[in-house]
mmCIF file of C-alpha atoms in Angstrom:
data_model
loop_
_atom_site.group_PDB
_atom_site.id
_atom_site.type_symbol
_atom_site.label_atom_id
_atom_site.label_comp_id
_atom_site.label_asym_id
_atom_site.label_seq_id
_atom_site.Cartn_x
_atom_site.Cartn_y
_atom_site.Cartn_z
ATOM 1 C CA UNK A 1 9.944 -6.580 -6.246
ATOM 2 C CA UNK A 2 7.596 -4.169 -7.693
ATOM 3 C CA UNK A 3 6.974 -5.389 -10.549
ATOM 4 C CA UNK A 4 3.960 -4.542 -12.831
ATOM 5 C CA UNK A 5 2.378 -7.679 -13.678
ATOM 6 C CA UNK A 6 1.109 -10.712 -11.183
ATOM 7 C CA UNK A 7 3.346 -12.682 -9.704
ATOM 8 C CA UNK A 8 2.587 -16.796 -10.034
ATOM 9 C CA UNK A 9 2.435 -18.668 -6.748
ATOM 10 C CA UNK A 10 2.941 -21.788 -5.682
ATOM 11 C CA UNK A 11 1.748 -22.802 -2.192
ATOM 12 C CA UNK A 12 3.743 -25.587 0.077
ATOM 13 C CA UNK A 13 0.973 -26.967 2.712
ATOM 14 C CA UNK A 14 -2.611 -26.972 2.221
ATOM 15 C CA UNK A 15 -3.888 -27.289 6.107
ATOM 16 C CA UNK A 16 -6.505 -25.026 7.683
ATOM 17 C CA UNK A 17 -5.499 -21.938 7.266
ATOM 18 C CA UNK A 18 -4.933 -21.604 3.729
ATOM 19 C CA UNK A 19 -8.822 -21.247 3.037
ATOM 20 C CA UNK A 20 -8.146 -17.335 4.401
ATOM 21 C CA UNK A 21 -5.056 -17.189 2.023
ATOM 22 C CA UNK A 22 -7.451 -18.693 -1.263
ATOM 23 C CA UNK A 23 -10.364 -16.519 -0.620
ATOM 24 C CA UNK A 24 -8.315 -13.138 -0.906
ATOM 25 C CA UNK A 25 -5.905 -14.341 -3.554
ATOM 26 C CA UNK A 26 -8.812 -14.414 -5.443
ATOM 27 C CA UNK A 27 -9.325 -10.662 -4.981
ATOM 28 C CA UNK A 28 -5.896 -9.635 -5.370
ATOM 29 C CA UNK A 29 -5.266 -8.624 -8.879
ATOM 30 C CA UNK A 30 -1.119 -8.684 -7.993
ATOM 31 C CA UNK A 31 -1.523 -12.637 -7.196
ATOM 32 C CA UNK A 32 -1.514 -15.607 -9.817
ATOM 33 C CA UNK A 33 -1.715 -18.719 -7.846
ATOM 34 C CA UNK A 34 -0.508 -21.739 -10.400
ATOM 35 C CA UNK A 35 0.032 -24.358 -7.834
ATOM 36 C CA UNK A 36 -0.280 -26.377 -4.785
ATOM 37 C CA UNK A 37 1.513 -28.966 -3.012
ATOM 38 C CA UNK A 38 1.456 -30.980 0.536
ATOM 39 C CA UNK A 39 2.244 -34.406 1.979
ATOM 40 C CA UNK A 40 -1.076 -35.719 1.531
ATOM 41 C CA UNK A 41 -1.576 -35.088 -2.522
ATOM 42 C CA UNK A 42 -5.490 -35.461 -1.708
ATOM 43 C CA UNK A 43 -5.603 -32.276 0.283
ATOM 44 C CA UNK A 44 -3.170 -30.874 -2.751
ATOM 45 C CA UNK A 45 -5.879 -32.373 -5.058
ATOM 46 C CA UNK A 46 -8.973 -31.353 -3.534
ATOM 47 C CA UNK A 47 -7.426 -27.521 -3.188
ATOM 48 C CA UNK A 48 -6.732 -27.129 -7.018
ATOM 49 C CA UNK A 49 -10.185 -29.155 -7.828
ATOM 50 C CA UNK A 50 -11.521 -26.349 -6.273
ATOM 51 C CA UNK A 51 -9.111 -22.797 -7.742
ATOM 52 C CA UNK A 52 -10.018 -22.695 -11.742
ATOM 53 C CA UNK A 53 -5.884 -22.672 -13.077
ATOM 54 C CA UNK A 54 -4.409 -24.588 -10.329
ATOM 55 C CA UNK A 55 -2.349 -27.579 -10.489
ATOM 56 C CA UNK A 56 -1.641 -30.120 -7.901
ATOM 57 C CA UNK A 57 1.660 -31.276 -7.513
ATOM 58 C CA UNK A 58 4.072 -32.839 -5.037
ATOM 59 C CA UNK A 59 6.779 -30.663 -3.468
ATOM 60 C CA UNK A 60 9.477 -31.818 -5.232
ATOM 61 C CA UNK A 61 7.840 -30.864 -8.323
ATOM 62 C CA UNK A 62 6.540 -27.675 -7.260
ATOM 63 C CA UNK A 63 9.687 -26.176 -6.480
ATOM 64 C CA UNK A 64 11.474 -27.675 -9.895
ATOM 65 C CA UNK A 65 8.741 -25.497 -11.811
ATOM 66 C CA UNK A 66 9.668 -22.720 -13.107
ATOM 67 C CA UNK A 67 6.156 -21.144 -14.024
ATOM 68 C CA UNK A 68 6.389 -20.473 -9.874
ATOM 69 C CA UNK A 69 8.072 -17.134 -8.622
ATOM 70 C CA UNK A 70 6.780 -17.480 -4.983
ATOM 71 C CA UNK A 71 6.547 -20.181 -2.759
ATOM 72 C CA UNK A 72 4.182 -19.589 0.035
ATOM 73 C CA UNK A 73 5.049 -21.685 2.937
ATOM 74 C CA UNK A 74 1.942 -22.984 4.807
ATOM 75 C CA UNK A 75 3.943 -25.898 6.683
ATOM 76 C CA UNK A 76 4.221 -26.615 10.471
ATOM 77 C CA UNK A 77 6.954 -24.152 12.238
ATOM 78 C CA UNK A 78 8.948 -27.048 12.637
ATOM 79 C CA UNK A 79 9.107 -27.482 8.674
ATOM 80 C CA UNK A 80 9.226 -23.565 7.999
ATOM 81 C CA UNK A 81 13.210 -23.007 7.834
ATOM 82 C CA UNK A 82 13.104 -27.121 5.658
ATOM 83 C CA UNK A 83 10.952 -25.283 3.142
ATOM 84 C CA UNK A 84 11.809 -22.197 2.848
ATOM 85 C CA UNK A 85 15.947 -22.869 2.090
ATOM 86 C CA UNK A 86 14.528 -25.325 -0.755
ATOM 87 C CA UNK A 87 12.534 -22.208 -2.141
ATOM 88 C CA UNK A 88 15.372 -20.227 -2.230
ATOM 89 C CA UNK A 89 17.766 -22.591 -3.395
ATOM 90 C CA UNK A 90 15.255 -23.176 -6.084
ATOM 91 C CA UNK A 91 15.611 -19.345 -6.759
ATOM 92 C CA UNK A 92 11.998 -18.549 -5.833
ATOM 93 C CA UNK A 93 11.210 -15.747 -3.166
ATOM 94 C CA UNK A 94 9.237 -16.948 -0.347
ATOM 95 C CA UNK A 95 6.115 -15.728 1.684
ATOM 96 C CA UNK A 96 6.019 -18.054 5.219
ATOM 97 C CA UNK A 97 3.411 -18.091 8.187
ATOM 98 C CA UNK A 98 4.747 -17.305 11.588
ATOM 99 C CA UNK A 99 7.168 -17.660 12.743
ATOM 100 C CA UNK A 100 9.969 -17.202 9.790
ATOM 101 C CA UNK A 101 11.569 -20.676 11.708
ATOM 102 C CA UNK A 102 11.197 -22.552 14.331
ATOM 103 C CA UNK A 103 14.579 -20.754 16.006
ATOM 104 C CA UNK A 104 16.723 -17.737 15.192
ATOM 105 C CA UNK A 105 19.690 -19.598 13.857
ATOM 106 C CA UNK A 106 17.228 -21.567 11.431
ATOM 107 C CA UNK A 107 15.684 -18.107 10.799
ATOM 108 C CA UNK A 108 19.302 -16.334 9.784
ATOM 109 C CA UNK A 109 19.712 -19.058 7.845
ATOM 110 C CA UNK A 110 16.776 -18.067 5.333
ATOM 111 C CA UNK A 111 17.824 -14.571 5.439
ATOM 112 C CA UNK A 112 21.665 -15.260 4.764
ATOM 113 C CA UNK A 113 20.764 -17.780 1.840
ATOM 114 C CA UNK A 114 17.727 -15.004 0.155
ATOM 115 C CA UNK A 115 20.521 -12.339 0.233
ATOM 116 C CA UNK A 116 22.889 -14.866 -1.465
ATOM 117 C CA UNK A 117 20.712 -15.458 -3.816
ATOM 118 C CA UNK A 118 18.901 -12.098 -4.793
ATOM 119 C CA UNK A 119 15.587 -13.416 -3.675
ATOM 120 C CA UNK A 120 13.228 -11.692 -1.617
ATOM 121 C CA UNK A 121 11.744 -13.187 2.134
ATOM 122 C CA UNK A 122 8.565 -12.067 3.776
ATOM 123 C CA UNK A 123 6.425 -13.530 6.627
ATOM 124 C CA UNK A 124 3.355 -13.888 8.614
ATOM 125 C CA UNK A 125 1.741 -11.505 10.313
ATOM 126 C CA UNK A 126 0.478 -8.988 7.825
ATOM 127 C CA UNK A 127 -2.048 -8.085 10.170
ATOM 128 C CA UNK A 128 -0.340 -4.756 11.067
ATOM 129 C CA UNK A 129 -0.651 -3.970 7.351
ATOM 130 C CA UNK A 130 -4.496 -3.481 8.334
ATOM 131 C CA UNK A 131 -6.884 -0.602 9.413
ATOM 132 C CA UNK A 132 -6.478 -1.342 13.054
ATOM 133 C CA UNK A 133 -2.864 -1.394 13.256
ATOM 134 C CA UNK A 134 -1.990 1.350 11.161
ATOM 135 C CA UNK A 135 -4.733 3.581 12.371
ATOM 136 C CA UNK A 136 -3.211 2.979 15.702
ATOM 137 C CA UNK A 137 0.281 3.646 14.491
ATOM 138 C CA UNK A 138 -0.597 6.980 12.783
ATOM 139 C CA UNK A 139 -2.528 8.098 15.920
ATOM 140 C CA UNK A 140 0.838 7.745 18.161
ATOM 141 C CA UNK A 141 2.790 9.009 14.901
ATOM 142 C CA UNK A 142 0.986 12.217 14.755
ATOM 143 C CA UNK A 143 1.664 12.835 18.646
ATOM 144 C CA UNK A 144 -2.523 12.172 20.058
ATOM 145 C CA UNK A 145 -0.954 10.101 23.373
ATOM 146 C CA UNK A 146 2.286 12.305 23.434
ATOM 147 C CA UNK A 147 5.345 10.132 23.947
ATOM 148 C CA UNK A 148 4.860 6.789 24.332
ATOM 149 C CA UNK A 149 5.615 4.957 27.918
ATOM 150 C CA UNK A 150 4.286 1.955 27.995
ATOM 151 C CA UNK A 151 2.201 -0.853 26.820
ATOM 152 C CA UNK A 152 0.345 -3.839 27.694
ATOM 153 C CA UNK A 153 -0.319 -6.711 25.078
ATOM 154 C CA UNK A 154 -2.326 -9.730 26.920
ATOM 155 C CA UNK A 155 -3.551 -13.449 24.864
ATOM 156 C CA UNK A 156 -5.264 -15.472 26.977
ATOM 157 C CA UNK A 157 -7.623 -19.059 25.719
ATOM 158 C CA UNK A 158 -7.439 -22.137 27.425
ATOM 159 C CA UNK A 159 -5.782 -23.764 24.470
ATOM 160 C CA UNK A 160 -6.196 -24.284 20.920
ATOM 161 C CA UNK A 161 -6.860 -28.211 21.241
ATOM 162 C CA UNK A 162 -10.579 -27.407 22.168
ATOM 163 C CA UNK A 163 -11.396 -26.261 18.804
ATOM 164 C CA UNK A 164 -8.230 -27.725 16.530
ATOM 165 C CA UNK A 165 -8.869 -31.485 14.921
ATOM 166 C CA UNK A 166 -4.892 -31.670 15.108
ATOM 167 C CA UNK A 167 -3.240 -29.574 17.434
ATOM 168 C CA UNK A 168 -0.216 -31.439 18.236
ATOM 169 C CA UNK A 169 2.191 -28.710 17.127
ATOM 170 C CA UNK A 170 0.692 -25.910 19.310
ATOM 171 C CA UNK A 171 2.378 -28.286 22.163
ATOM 172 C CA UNK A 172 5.650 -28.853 20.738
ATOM 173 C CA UNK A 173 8.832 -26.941 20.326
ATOM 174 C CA UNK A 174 8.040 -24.218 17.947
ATOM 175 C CA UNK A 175 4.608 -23.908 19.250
ATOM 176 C CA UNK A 176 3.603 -22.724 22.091
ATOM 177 C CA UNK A 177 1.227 -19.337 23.244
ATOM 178 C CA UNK A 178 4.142 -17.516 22.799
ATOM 179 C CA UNK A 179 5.389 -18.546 19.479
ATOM 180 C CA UNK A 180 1.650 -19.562 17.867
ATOM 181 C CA UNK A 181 0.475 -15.839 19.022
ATOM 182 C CA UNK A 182 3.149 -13.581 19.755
ATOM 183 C CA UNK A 183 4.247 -12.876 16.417
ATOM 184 C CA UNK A 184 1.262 -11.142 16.040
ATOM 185 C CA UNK A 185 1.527 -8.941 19.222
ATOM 186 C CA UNK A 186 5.518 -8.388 19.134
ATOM 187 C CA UNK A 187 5.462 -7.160 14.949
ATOM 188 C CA UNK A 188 2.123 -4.973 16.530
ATOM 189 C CA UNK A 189 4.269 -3.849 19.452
ATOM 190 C CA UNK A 190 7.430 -2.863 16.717
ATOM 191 C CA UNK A 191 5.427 -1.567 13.966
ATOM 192 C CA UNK A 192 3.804 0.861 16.822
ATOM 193 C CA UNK A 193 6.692 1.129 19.299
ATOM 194 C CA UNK A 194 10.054 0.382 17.765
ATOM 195 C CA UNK A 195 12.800 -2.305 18.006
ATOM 196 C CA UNK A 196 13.122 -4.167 21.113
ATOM 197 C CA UNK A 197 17.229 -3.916 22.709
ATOM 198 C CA UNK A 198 16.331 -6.426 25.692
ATOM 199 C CA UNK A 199 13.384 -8.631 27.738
ATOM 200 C CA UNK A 200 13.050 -10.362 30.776
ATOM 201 C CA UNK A 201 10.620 -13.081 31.214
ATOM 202 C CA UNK A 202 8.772 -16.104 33.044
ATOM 203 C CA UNK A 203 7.148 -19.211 32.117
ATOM 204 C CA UNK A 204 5.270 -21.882 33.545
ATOM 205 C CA UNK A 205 4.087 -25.531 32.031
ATOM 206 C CA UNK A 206 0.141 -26.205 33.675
ATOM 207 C CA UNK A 207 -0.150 -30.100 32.404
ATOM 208 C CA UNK A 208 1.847 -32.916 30.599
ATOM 209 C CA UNK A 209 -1.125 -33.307 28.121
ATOM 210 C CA UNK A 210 -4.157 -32.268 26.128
ATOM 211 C CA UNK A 211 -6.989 -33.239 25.277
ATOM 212 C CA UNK A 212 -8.583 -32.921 21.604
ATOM 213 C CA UNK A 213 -11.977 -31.295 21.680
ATOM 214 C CA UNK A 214 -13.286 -31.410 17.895
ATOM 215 C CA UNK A 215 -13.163 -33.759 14.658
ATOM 216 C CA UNK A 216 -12.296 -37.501 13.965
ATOM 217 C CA UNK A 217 -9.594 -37.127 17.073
ATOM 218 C CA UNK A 218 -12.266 -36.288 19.419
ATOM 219 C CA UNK A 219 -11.172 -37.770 22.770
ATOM 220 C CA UNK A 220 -7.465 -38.591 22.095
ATOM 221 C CA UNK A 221 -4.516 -36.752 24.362
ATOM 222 C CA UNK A 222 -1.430 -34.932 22.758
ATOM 223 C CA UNK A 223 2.019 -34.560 25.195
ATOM 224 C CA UNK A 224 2.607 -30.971 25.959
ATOM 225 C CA UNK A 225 6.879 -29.859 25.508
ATOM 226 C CA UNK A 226 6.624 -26.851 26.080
ATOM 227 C CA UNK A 227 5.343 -23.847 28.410
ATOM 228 C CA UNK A 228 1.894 -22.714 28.209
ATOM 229 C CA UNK A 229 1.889 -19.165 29.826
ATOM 230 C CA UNK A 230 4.451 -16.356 29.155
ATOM 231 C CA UNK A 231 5.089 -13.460 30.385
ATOM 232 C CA UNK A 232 7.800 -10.756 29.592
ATOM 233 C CA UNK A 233 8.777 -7.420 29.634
ATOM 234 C CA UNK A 234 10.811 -5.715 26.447
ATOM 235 C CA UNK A 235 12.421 -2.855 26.565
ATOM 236 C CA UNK A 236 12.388 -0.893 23.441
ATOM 237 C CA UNK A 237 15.233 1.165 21.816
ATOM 238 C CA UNK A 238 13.010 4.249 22.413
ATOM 239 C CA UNK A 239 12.405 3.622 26.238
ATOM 240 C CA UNK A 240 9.117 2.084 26.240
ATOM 241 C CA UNK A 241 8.284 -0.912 28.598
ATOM 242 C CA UNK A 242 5.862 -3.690 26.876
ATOM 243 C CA UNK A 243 4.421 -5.982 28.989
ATOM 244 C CA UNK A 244 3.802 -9.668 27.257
ATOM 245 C CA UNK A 245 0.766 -12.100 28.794
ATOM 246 C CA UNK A 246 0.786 -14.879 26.287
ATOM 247 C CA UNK A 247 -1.669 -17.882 27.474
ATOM 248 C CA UNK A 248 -2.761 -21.346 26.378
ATOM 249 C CA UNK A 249 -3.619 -22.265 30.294
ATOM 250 C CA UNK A 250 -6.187 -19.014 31.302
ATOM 251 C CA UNK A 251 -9.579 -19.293 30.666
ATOM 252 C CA UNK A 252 -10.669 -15.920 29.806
ATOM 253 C CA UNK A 253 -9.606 -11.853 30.274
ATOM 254 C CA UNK A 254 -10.986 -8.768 30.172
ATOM 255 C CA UNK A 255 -7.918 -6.699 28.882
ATOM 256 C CA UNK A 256 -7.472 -5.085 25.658
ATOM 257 C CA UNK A 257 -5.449 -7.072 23.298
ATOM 258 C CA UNK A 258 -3.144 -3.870 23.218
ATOM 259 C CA UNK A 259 -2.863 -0.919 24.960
ATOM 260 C CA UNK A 260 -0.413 2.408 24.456
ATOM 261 C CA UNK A 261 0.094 4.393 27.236
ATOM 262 C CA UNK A 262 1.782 8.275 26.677
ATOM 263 C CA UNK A 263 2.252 10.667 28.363
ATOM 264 C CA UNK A 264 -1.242 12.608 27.223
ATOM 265 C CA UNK A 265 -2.989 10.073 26.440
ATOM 266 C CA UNK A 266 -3.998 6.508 26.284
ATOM 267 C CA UNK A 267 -4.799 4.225 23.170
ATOM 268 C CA UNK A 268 -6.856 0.820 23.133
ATOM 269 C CA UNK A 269 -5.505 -1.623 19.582
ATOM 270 C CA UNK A 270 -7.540 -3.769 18.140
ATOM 271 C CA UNK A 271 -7.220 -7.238 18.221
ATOM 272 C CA UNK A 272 -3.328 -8.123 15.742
ATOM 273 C CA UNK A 273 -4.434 -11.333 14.981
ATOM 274 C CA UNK A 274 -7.501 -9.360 12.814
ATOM 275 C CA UNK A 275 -6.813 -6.762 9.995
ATOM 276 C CA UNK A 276 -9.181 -4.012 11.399
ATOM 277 C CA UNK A 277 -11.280 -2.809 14.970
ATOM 278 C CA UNK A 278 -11.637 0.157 16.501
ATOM 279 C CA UNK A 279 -9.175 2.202 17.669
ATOM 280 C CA UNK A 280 -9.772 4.358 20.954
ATOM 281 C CA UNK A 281 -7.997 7.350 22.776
ATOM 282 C CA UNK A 282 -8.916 8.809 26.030
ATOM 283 C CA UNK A 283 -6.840 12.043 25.968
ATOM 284 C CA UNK A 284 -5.470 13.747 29.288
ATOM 285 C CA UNK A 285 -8.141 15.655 30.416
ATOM 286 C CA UNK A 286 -11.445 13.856 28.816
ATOM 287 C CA UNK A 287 -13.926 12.094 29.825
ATOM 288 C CA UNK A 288 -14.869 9.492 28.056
ATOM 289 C CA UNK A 289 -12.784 7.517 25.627
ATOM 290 C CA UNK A 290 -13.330 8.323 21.914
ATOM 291 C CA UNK A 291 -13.168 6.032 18.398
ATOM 292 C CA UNK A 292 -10.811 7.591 16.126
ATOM 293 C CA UNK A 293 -12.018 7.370 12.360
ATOM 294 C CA UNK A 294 -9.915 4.741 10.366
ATOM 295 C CA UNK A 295 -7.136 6.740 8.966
ATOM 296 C CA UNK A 296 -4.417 4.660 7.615
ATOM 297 C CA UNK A 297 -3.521 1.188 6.629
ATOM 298 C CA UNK A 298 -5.231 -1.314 3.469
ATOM 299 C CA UNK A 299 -8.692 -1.558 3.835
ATOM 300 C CA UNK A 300 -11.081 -4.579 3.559
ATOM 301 C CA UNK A 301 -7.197 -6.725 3.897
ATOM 302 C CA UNK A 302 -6.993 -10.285 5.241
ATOM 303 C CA UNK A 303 -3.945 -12.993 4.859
ATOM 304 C CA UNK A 304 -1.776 -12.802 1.777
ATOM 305 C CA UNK A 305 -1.621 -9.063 1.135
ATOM 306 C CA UNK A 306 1.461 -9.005 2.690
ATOM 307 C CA UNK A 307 2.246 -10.828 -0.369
ATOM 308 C CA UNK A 308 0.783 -7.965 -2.423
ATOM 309 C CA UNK A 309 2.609 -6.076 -0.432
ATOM 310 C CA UNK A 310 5.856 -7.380 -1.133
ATOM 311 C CA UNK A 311 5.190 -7.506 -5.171
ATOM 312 C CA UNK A 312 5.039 -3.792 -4.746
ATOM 313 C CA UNK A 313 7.883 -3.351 -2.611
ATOM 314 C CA UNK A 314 10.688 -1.418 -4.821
ATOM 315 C CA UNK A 315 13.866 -3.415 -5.250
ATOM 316 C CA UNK A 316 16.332 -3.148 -2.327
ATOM 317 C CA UNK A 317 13.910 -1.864 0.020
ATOM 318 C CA UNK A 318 12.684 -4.663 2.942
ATOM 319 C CA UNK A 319 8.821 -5.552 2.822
ATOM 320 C CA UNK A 320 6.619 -4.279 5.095
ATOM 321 C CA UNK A 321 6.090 -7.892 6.636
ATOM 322 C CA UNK A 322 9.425 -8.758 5.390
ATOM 323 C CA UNK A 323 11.955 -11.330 7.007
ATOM 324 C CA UNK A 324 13.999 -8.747 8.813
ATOM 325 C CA UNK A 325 10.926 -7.870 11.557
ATOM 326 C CA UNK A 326 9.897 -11.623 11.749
ATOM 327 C CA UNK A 327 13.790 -12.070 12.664
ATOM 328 C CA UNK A 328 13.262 -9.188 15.048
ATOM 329 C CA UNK A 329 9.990 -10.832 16.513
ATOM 330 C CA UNK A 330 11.569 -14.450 16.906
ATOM 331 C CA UNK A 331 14.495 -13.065 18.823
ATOM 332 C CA UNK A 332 12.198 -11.256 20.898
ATOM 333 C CA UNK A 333 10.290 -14.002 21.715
ATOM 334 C CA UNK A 334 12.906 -16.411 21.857
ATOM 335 C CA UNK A 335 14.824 -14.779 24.236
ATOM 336 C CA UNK A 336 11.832 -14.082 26.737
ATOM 337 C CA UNK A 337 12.108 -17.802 26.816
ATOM 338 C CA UNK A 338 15.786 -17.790 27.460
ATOM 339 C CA UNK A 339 15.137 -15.227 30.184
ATOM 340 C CA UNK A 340 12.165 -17.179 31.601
ATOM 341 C CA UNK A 341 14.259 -20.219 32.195
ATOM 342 C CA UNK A 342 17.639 -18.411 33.740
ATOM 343 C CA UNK A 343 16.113 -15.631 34.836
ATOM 344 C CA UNK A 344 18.311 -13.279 33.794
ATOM 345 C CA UNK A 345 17.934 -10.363 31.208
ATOM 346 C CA UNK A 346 18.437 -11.118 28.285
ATOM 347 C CA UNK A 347 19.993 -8.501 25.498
ATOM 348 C CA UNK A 348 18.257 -8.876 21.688
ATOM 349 C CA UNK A 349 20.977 -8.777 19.144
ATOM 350 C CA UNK A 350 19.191 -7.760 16.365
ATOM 351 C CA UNK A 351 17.560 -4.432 15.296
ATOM 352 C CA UNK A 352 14.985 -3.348 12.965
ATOM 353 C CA UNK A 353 13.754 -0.146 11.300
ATOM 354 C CA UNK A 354 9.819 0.186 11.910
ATOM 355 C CA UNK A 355 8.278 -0.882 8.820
ATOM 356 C CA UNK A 356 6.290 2.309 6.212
ATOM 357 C CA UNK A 357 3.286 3.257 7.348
ATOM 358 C CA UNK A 358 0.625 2.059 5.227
ATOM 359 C CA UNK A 359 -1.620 5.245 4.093
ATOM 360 C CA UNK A 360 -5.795 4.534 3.890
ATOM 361 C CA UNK A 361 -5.558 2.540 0.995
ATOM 362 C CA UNK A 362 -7.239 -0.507 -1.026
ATOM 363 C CA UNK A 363 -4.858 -2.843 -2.894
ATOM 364 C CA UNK A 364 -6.143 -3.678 -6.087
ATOM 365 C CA UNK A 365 -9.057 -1.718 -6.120
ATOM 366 C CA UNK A 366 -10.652 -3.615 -9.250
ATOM 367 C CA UNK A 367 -10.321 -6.886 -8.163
ATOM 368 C CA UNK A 368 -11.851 -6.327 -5.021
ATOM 369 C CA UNK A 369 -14.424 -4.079 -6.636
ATOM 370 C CA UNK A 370 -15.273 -7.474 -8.879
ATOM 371 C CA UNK A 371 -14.643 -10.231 -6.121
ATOM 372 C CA UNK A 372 -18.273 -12.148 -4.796
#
């Protein structure tokens, strides 16, 4: 977009996580939210009672205004695709959570339609926009591990029902370990590694329900559709093997959430699902492993400056967390569940180019500077 004054927002769905996406709006000078909408207008309500500017509306309405340039889609997956085509078809850009759709023929859907219409299409994670990511990126970039062979990315919890008042749509098609968290590992694995050409993969399904653990549901039991630990291997374009342990079933694990492996040198990432951690290297021939200093990426970030991002994206160039790598991600991970089920390879149609580095940088230094 890159355009030099804020851009107004209007958010679709106003469920848990848009509390992350409200507190950094507010420190993001690039961001006018105007708006909010969801199926429940109290939620809608009791979001703009509490955002001075913001007006509750339904969906239908929201999208007919014209005041908003951006819809951000907070929806279930299974509503992303729904959404997002009205956005566009409204002739507003849209920002989603992960994954861009609930499957990759929903997904190029939203893609085709943007391009039709000139608009712009980013998505969930903007994690790797972060310190840890990007310091980790840089440090493979500027040759510390040599070149890269492998790497290991490993989720494990015993499922998000033990802490979620409503976690129905973890269990259901679109959900899943896999789908809920892999975006955040597989745009990690890209953003350090490179496109993904093919993946294998396995799958198994522990139990036919769930119990809820927290809030007024306390007690009740949700059906479980779909399988609850993954496992793949994906083959990137440049020759390196990733190895994929996504978990809803396993209790607990020890592994980093990501490790490189080159050929002088090893490299421990920080958690994707954060913005920043510690990045460590233990370089052929030392003894001990060693913190590299944050180098690279936007510091003190969180959810919604991919958004940022985006406004400052120049025209015809893809965003950073742009709809092209969440494509690339939900093939990815789509097709590990293909694979898992026939056991065969399976070949990813798509490509991507890795997204810009991010250099050590603070969007909207001002705001921040003046947030609480």
């Amino acid at each position: 977009m890159d355009t030099d004054q804020p851009i107004n927002v209007g958010i679709i769905g106003c469920g848990a996580i848009i509390a992350q996406y409200l507190a950094n709006f507010r420190r993001l000078e690039d961001i006018n939210l105007v708006a909010v909408a969801d199926l429940d207008p109290a939620r809608a309500q009791a979001v703009a009672d509490s955002y001075d500017g913001v007006r509750a509306l339904s969906v239908d309405a929201l999208l007919a205004d014209d005041d908003v340039e951006l819809v951000l889609n907070l929806t279930i997956p299974a509503a992303h695709a729904e959404v997002a085509l009205r956005a566009i078809a409204a002739d507003k850009s849209v920002y989603g959570e992960k994954p861009l759709a609930a499957t990759t023929a929903e997904a190029r859907q939203v893609l085709d339609a943007a391009r039709t219409a000139g608009v712009v299409v980013g998505c969930a994670p903007d994690t790797v926009l972060g310190t840890g990511i990007q310091t980790a990126r840089k440090a493979i970039d500027d040759g510390l591990i040599g070149k890269p062979i492998s790497a290991t990315a490993t989720m494990v919890t015993p499922g998000h029902e033990r802490w979620h008042p409503n976690p129905d749509f973890y269990y259901q098609p679109g959900g899943g370990p896999l789908l809920d968290m892999g975006p955040y590992y597989v745009s990690a694995l890209v953003t350090l590694l490179g496109p993904v050409v093919s993946v294998i993969g396995a799958a198994s399904h522990t139990r036919d329900e769930r119990t809820i653990g927290s809030g007024p549901r306390e007690g009740q039991t949700v059906p479980v559709a779909i399988d609850t630990h993954v496992t793949g291997v994906l083959v990137h374009a440049s020759g390196a093997l990733s190895t994929l342990v996504m978990s809803f079933d396993a209790v607990k694990t020890k592994s980093p959430n990501i490790e490189v492996h080159g050929e002088r040198g090893s490299l421990v990432v920080p958690d994707p699902n954060h913005f920043d951690g510690d990045v460590q290297l233990f370089a052929l021939g030392a003894d001990h492993w060693e913190t590299l200093p944050v180098s690279a990426g936007y510091m003190d970030s969180g959810r919604g400056f991919g958004i940022a991002d985006l406004i400052r994206t120049p025209p015809g160039q893809e965003p950073r967390a742009g709809g092209a790598l969440a494509f690339h991600a939900l093939e990815v991970m789509e097709s590990v569940l293909a694979s898992a089920h026939t056991g065969a390879p399976v070949r990813i149609g798509s490509t991507v180019a890795r997204p810009a580095p991010v250099g050590l940088a603070t969007l909207a230094a001002a705001a921040l500077a003046a947030a609480p």
